[in-house]
PDB file of C-alpha atoms in Angstrom:
ATOM      1  CA  MET Y   1      45.735  87.388 150.724  1.00 48.00           C
ATOM      2  CA  VAL Y   2      42.247  87.115 149.229  1.00 64.00           C
ATOM      3  CA  ASP Y   3      39.299  86.012 151.347  1.00 70.00           C
ATOM      4  CA  ILE Y   4      36.140  84.461 149.924  1.00 65.00           C
ATOM      5  CA  LEU Y   5      32.950  85.870 151.375  1.00 61.00           C
ATOM      6  CA  PRO Y   6      30.997  83.060 153.095  1.00 70.00           C
ATOM      7  CA  GLN Y   7      27.733  83.231 151.122  1.00 86.00           C
ATOM      8  CA  ILE Y   8      27.363  82.084 147.510  1.00 90.00           C
ATOM      9  CA  ARG Y   9      25.421  84.496 145.318  1.00 91.00           C
ATOM     10  CA  ASN Y  10      23.041  83.163 142.656  1.00 95.00           C
ATOM     11  CA  THR Y  11      22.594  85.469 139.698  1.00 96.00           C
ATOM     12  CA  THR Y  12      20.499  85.152 136.595  1.00 97.00           C
ATOM     13  CA  ARG Y  13      21.465  86.551 133.177  1.00 97.00           C
ATOM     14  CA  ALA Y  14      19.695  87.085 129.855  1.00 98.00           C
ATOM     15  CA  LEU Y  15      21.289  86.101 126.549  1.00 96.00           C
ATOM     16  CA  ILE Y  16      19.271  88.198 124.094  1.00 97.00           C
ATOM     17  CA  LEU Y  17      20.164  87.917 120.417  1.00 95.00           C
ATOM     18  CA  ARG Y  18      18.767  89.895 117.520  1.00 96.00           C
ATOM     19  CA  GLY Y  19      20.310  88.415 114.407  1.00 94.00           C
ATOM     20  CA  GLU Y  20      24.039  88.354 115.168  1.00 93.00           C
ATOM     21  CA  ASN Y  21      23.842  91.127 117.764  1.00 96.00           C
ATOM     22  CA  LEU Y  22      23.808  90.565 121.508  1.00 97.00           C
ATOM     23  CA  LEU Y  23      22.131  92.943 123.974  1.00 98.00           C
ATOM     24  CA  LEU Y  24      24.546  94.103 126.679  1.00 98.00           C
ATOM     25  CA  GLN Y  25      24.754  96.638 129.468  1.00 98.00           C
ATOM     26  CA  TYR Y  26      27.644  99.090 129.102  1.00 98.00           C
ATOM     27  CA  LYS Y  27      29.207 100.037 132.449  1.00 96.00           C
ATOM     28  CA  ALA Y  28      31.816 102.710 133.200  1.00 94.00           C
ATOM     29  CA  GLY Y  29      32.880 105.137 135.917  1.00 88.00           C
ATOM     30  CA  TYR Y  30      34.866 102.685 138.015  1.00 83.00           C
ATOM     31  CA  ASP Y  31      37.621 104.039 140.277  1.00 80.00           C
ATOM     32  CA  ASP Y  32      40.295 102.424 138.095  1.00 82.00           C
ATOM     33  CA  GLY Y  33      38.841 103.981 134.917  1.00 85.00           C
ATOM     34  CA  SER Y  34      37.777 100.633 133.495  1.00 87.00           C
ATOM     35  CA  GLU Y  35      34.664  99.945 131.490  1.00 92.00           C
ATOM     36  CA  LYS Y  36      32.909  96.680 130.746  1.00 94.00           C
ATOM     37  CA  TYR Y  37      29.986  95.056 129.015  1.00 97.00           C
ATOM     38  CA  VAL Y  38      27.788  92.533 130.795  1.00 97.00           C
ATOM     39  CA  LEU Y  39      24.717  90.455 130.123  1.00 97.00           C
ATOM     40  CA  PRO Y  40      21.557  91.953 131.659  1.00 98.00           C
ATOM     41  CA  GLY Y  41      20.487  90.374 134.933  1.00 97.00           C
ATOM     42  CA  GLY Y  42      21.430  90.237 138.562  1.00 96.00           C
ATOM     43  CA  ALA Y  43      21.050  88.662 141.961  1.00 95.00           C
ATOM     44  CA  GLN Y  44      18.283  86.311 142.947  1.00 95.00           C
ATOM     45  CA  ASP Y  45      16.461  87.474 146.080  1.00 95.00           C
ATOM     46  CA  PRO Y  46      15.366  85.014 148.808  1.00 92.00           C
ATOM     47  CA  GLY Y  47      12.019  83.424 147.898  1.00 93.00           C
ATOM     48  CA  GLU Y  48      12.366  84.429 144.239  1.00 95.00           C
ATOM     49  CA  THR Y  49      12.705  81.911 141.406  1.00 95.00           C
ATOM     50  CA  LEU Y  50      15.535  82.333 138.918  1.00 96.00           C
ATOM     51  CA  GLN Y  51      13.076  83.248 136.172  1.00 96.00           C
ATOM     52  CA  SER Y  52      11.264  85.790 138.376  1.00 97.00           C
ATOM     53  CA  ALA Y  53      14.617  87.344 139.275  1.00 97.00           C
ATOM     54  CA  LEU Y  54      15.569  87.578 135.601  1.00 98.00           C
ATOM     55  CA  ARG Y  55      12.286  89.217 134.630  1.00 98.00           C
ATOM     56  CA  ARG Y  56      12.619  91.747 137.477  1.00 98.00           C
ATOM     57  CA  GLU Y  57      16.264  92.552 136.752  1.00 98.00           C
ATOM     58  CA  CYS Y  58      15.659  93.019 133.009  1.00 98.00           C
ATOM     59  CA  LEU Y  59      12.721  95.315 133.638  1.00 98.00           C
ATOM     60  CA  GLU Y  60      14.828  97.399 136.046  1.00 98.00           C
ATOM     61  CA  GLU Y  61      18.014  97.519 133.948  1.00 98.00           C
ATOM     62  CA  ILE Y  62      16.954  97.390 130.305  1.00 98.00           C
ATOM     63  CA  GLY Y  63      13.320  98.462 130.632  1.00 98.00           C
ATOM     64  CA  VAL Y  64      11.618  95.519 128.951  1.00 98.00           C
ATOM     65  CA  HIS Y  65       9.682  92.358 129.755  1.00 97.00           C
ATOM     66  CA  VAL Y  66      11.765  89.457 128.462  1.00 98.00           C
ATOM     67  CA  ASN Y  67      10.453  86.185 127.127  1.00 97.00           C
ATOM     68  CA  ILE Y  68      12.506  83.404 128.733  1.00 97.00           C
ATOM     69  CA  ALA Y  69      13.126  80.417 126.472  1.00 93.00           C
ATOM     70  CA  ALA Y  70      15.595  78.037 128.165  1.00 90.00           C
ATOM     71  CA  LEU Y  71      18.465  77.742 130.603  1.00 93.00           C
ATOM     72  CA  ILE Y  72      21.550  77.463 128.401  1.00 91.00           C
ATOM     73  CA  TYR Y  73      24.575  77.898 130.669  1.00 92.00           C
ATOM     74  CA  VAL Y  74      25.493  77.623 134.324  1.00 94.00           C
ATOM     75  CA  ALA Y  75      28.829  79.178 135.203  1.00 92.00           C
ATOM     76  CA  GLU Y  76      30.572  80.133 138.387  1.00 90.00           C
ATOM     77  CA  TYR Y  77      33.324  82.560 139.121  1.00 87.00           C
ATOM     78  CA  PHE Y  78      35.037  84.372 141.930  1.00 85.00           C
ATOM     79  CA  LYS Y  79      34.254  88.061 141.534  1.00 81.00           C
ATOM     80  CA  PRO Y  80      36.544  90.604 143.197  1.00 78.00           C
ATOM     81  CA  ARG Y  81      34.614  93.111 145.318  1.00 74.00           C
ATOM     82  CA  ASP Y  82      35.043  96.675 144.013  1.00 66.00           C
ATOM     83  CA  ALA Y  83      34.967  98.307 147.437  1.00 68.00           C
ATOM     84  CA  MET Y  84      37.022  95.598 149.191  1.00 71.00           C
ATOM     85  CA  PRO Y  85      39.628  94.124 146.791  1.00 68.00           C
ATOM     86  CA  GLN Y  86      40.887  91.723 149.453  1.00 75.00           C
ATOM     87  CA  PHE Y  87      37.532  89.907 149.242  1.00 83.00           C
ATOM     88  CA  VAL Y  88      35.978  87.890 146.439  1.00 86.00           C
ATOM     89  CA  ARG Y  89      32.424  86.656 146.087  1.00 85.00           C
ATOM     90  CA  HIS Y  90      31.655  83.155 144.842  1.00 89.00           C
ATOM     91  CA  GLN Y  91      28.958  83.728 142.237  1.00 92.00           C
ATOM     92  CA  VAL Y  92      26.897  81.225 140.241  1.00 95.00           C
ATOM     93  CA  ASP Y  93      25.377  82.613 137.020  1.00 95.00           C
ATOM     94  CA  PHE Y  94      22.335  80.978 135.439  1.00 96.00           C
ATOM     95  CA  ILE Y  95      22.210  82.194 131.833  1.00 95.00           C
ATOM     96  CA  PHE Y  96      18.906  81.946 129.987  1.00 95.00           C
ATOM     97  CA  SER Y  97      18.190  82.386 126.297  1.00 94.00           C
ATOM     98  CA  CYS Y  98      15.637  85.213 126.052  1.00 97.00           C
ATOM     99  CA  THR Y  99      13.860  87.373 123.512  1.00 97.00           C
ATOM    100  CA  VAL Y 100      12.498  90.901 123.577  1.00 98.00           C
ATOM    101  CA  PRO Y 101       9.716  92.401 121.447  1.00 98.00           C
ATOM    102  CA  GLU Y 102      10.794  93.224 117.889  1.00 96.00           C
ATOM    103  CA  ASP Y 103      10.139  96.924 118.462  1.00 97.00           C
ATOM    104  CA  TYR Y 104      12.365  97.091 121.571  1.00 98.00           C
ATOM    105  CA  ILE Y 105      14.933  99.886 121.377  1.00 97.00           C
ATOM    106  CA  ALA Y 106      17.989  99.368 123.599  1.00 97.00           C
ATOM    107  CA  ALA Y 107      17.841 101.780 126.543  1.00 97.00           C
ATOM    108  CA  ASN Y 108      18.399 101.976 130.273  1.00 97.00           C
ATOM    109  CA  GLY Y 109      15.477 100.849 132.365  1.00 97.00           C
ATOM    110  CA  PRO Y 110      14.040 102.795 135.314  1.00 96.00           C
ATOM    111  CA  ARG Y 111      16.571 101.354 137.812  1.00 96.00           C
ATOM    112  CA  PRO Y 112      19.908 100.789 136.039  1.00 95.00           C
ATOM    113  CA  ASP Y 113      22.901  99.355 137.880  1.00 91.00           C
ATOM    114  CA  LYS Y 114      25.234 101.759 139.693  1.00 90.00           C
ATOM    115  CA  HIS Y 115      27.817 101.956 136.888  1.00 93.00           C
ATOM    116  CA  GLN Y 116      25.412 101.305 134.020  1.00 96.00           C
ATOM    117  CA  VAL Y 117      25.759 103.972 131.331  1.00 97.00           C
ATOM    118  CA  ASP Y 118      23.835 102.444 128.435  1.00 98.00           C
ATOM    119  CA  VAL Y 119      22.278  99.345 126.894  1.00 98.00           C
ATOM    120  CA  VAL Y 120      23.641  98.438 123.465  1.00 98.00           C
ATOM    121  CA  TRP Y 121      23.472  95.841 120.704  1.00 98.00           C
ATOM    122  CA  VAL Y 122      26.963  94.436 120.040  1.00 97.00           C
ATOM    123  CA  PRO Y 123      27.898  92.121 117.143  1.00 96.00           C
ATOM    124  CA  ARG Y 124      28.810  88.719 118.584  1.00 93.00           C
ATOM    125  CA  HIS Y 125      32.090  88.604 116.659  1.00 93.00           C
ATOM    126  CA  LYS Y 126      33.275  91.681 118.628  1.00 95.00           C
ATOM    127  CA  LEU Y 127      32.723  90.206 122.110  1.00 94.00           C
ATOM    128  CA  ARG Y 128      36.372  89.264 122.551  1.00 92.00           C
ATOM    129  CA  GLU Y 129      37.441  92.846 121.750  1.00 93.00           C
ATOM    130  CA  ILE Y 130      35.089  95.026 123.803  1.00 94.00           C
ATOM    131  CA  GLY Y 131      35.700  94.119 127.433  1.00 87.00           C
ATOM    132  CA  LEU Y 132      32.943  91.566 128.024  1.00 94.00           C
ATOM    133  CA  TYR Y 133      32.823  90.605 131.689  1.00 91.00           C
ATOM    134  CA  PRO Y 134      33.649  87.943 132.624  1.00 90.00           C
ATOM    135  CA  SER Y 135      35.963  87.805 129.618  1.00 89.00           C
ATOM    136  CA  SER Y 136      36.090  84.033 129.146  1.00 87.00           C
ATOM    137  CA  LEU Y 137      32.327  84.046 128.549  1.00 90.00           C
ATOM    138  CA  ALA Y 138      33.019  85.542 125.106  1.00 90.00           C
ATOM    139  CA  ASP Y 139      34.399  82.207 123.889  1.00 85.00           C
ATOM    140  CA  TYR Y 140      31.039  80.533 124.528  1.00 85.00           C
ATOM    141  CA  LEU Y 141      28.875  83.358 123.205  1.00 87.00           C
ATOM    142  CA  VAL Y 142      30.759  84.086 119.957  1.00 84.00           C
ATOM    143  CA  ASP Y 143      30.506  80.516 118.702  1.00 77.00           C
ATOM    144  CA  ARG Y 144      27.106  79.645 120.186  1.00 68.00           C
ATOM    145  CA  GLN Y 145      24.737  77.813 117.868  1.00 60.00           C
ATOM    146  CA  GLY Y 146      20.993  78.055 118.540  1.00 56.00           C
ATOM    147  CA  GLY Y 147      20.360  74.352 119.084  1.00 55.00           C
ATOM    148  CA  GLU Y 148      22.976  73.652 121.729  1.00 60.00           C
ATOM    149  CA  LYS Y 149      21.935  71.990 124.957  1.00 65.00           C
ATOM    150  CA  SER Y 150      22.489  73.496 128.390  1.00 65.00           C
ATOM    151  CA  ILE Y 151      26.072  73.407 129.547  1.00 85.00           C
ATOM    152  CA  TYR Y 152      27.738  73.689 132.927  1.00 79.00           C
ATOM    153  CA  LEU Y 153      30.773  75.828 132.137  1.00 81.00           C
ATOM    154  CA  GLY Y 154      32.549  75.362 135.448  1.00 76.00           C
ATOM    155  CA  GLN Y 155      34.705  78.223 136.662  1.00 81.00           C
ATOM    156  CA  ILE Y 156      35.107  81.198 134.322  1.00 81.00           C
ATOM    157  CA  SER Y 157      37.195  84.342 134.774  1.00 78.00           C
TER     158      SER Y 157
END
């Protein structure tokens, strides 16, 4: 039986494109040997706006000040807890379109996530092949056109 933890966690994510390449964190070293790619970002702290949280998380994880353009997606999913597989966390992701300076070179920031190994540019057409997490997000990101309006994606997995 799976139990849902009682608190809902807001997270904020950066969709950073350079041409047809998307900036992602590469994570590995999980107990099950898995690896995954995720959008930069993380949890919103109490008293922190979504945009402030995104700026802080990007500086910590990818070592750059991001320019936040617009909220483009809101998605929610039920994330299994690594340490306690019988529990899942209800998480709501706020995904913003962002840019980085043209001279930015992908690299870990000063405080990368626990399993973060690297920061990489990945061609959008490869997102379905590489282990993007959550995987269903790839469908929205591969075919994304620049002028789309914000979308509530509902539950993703």
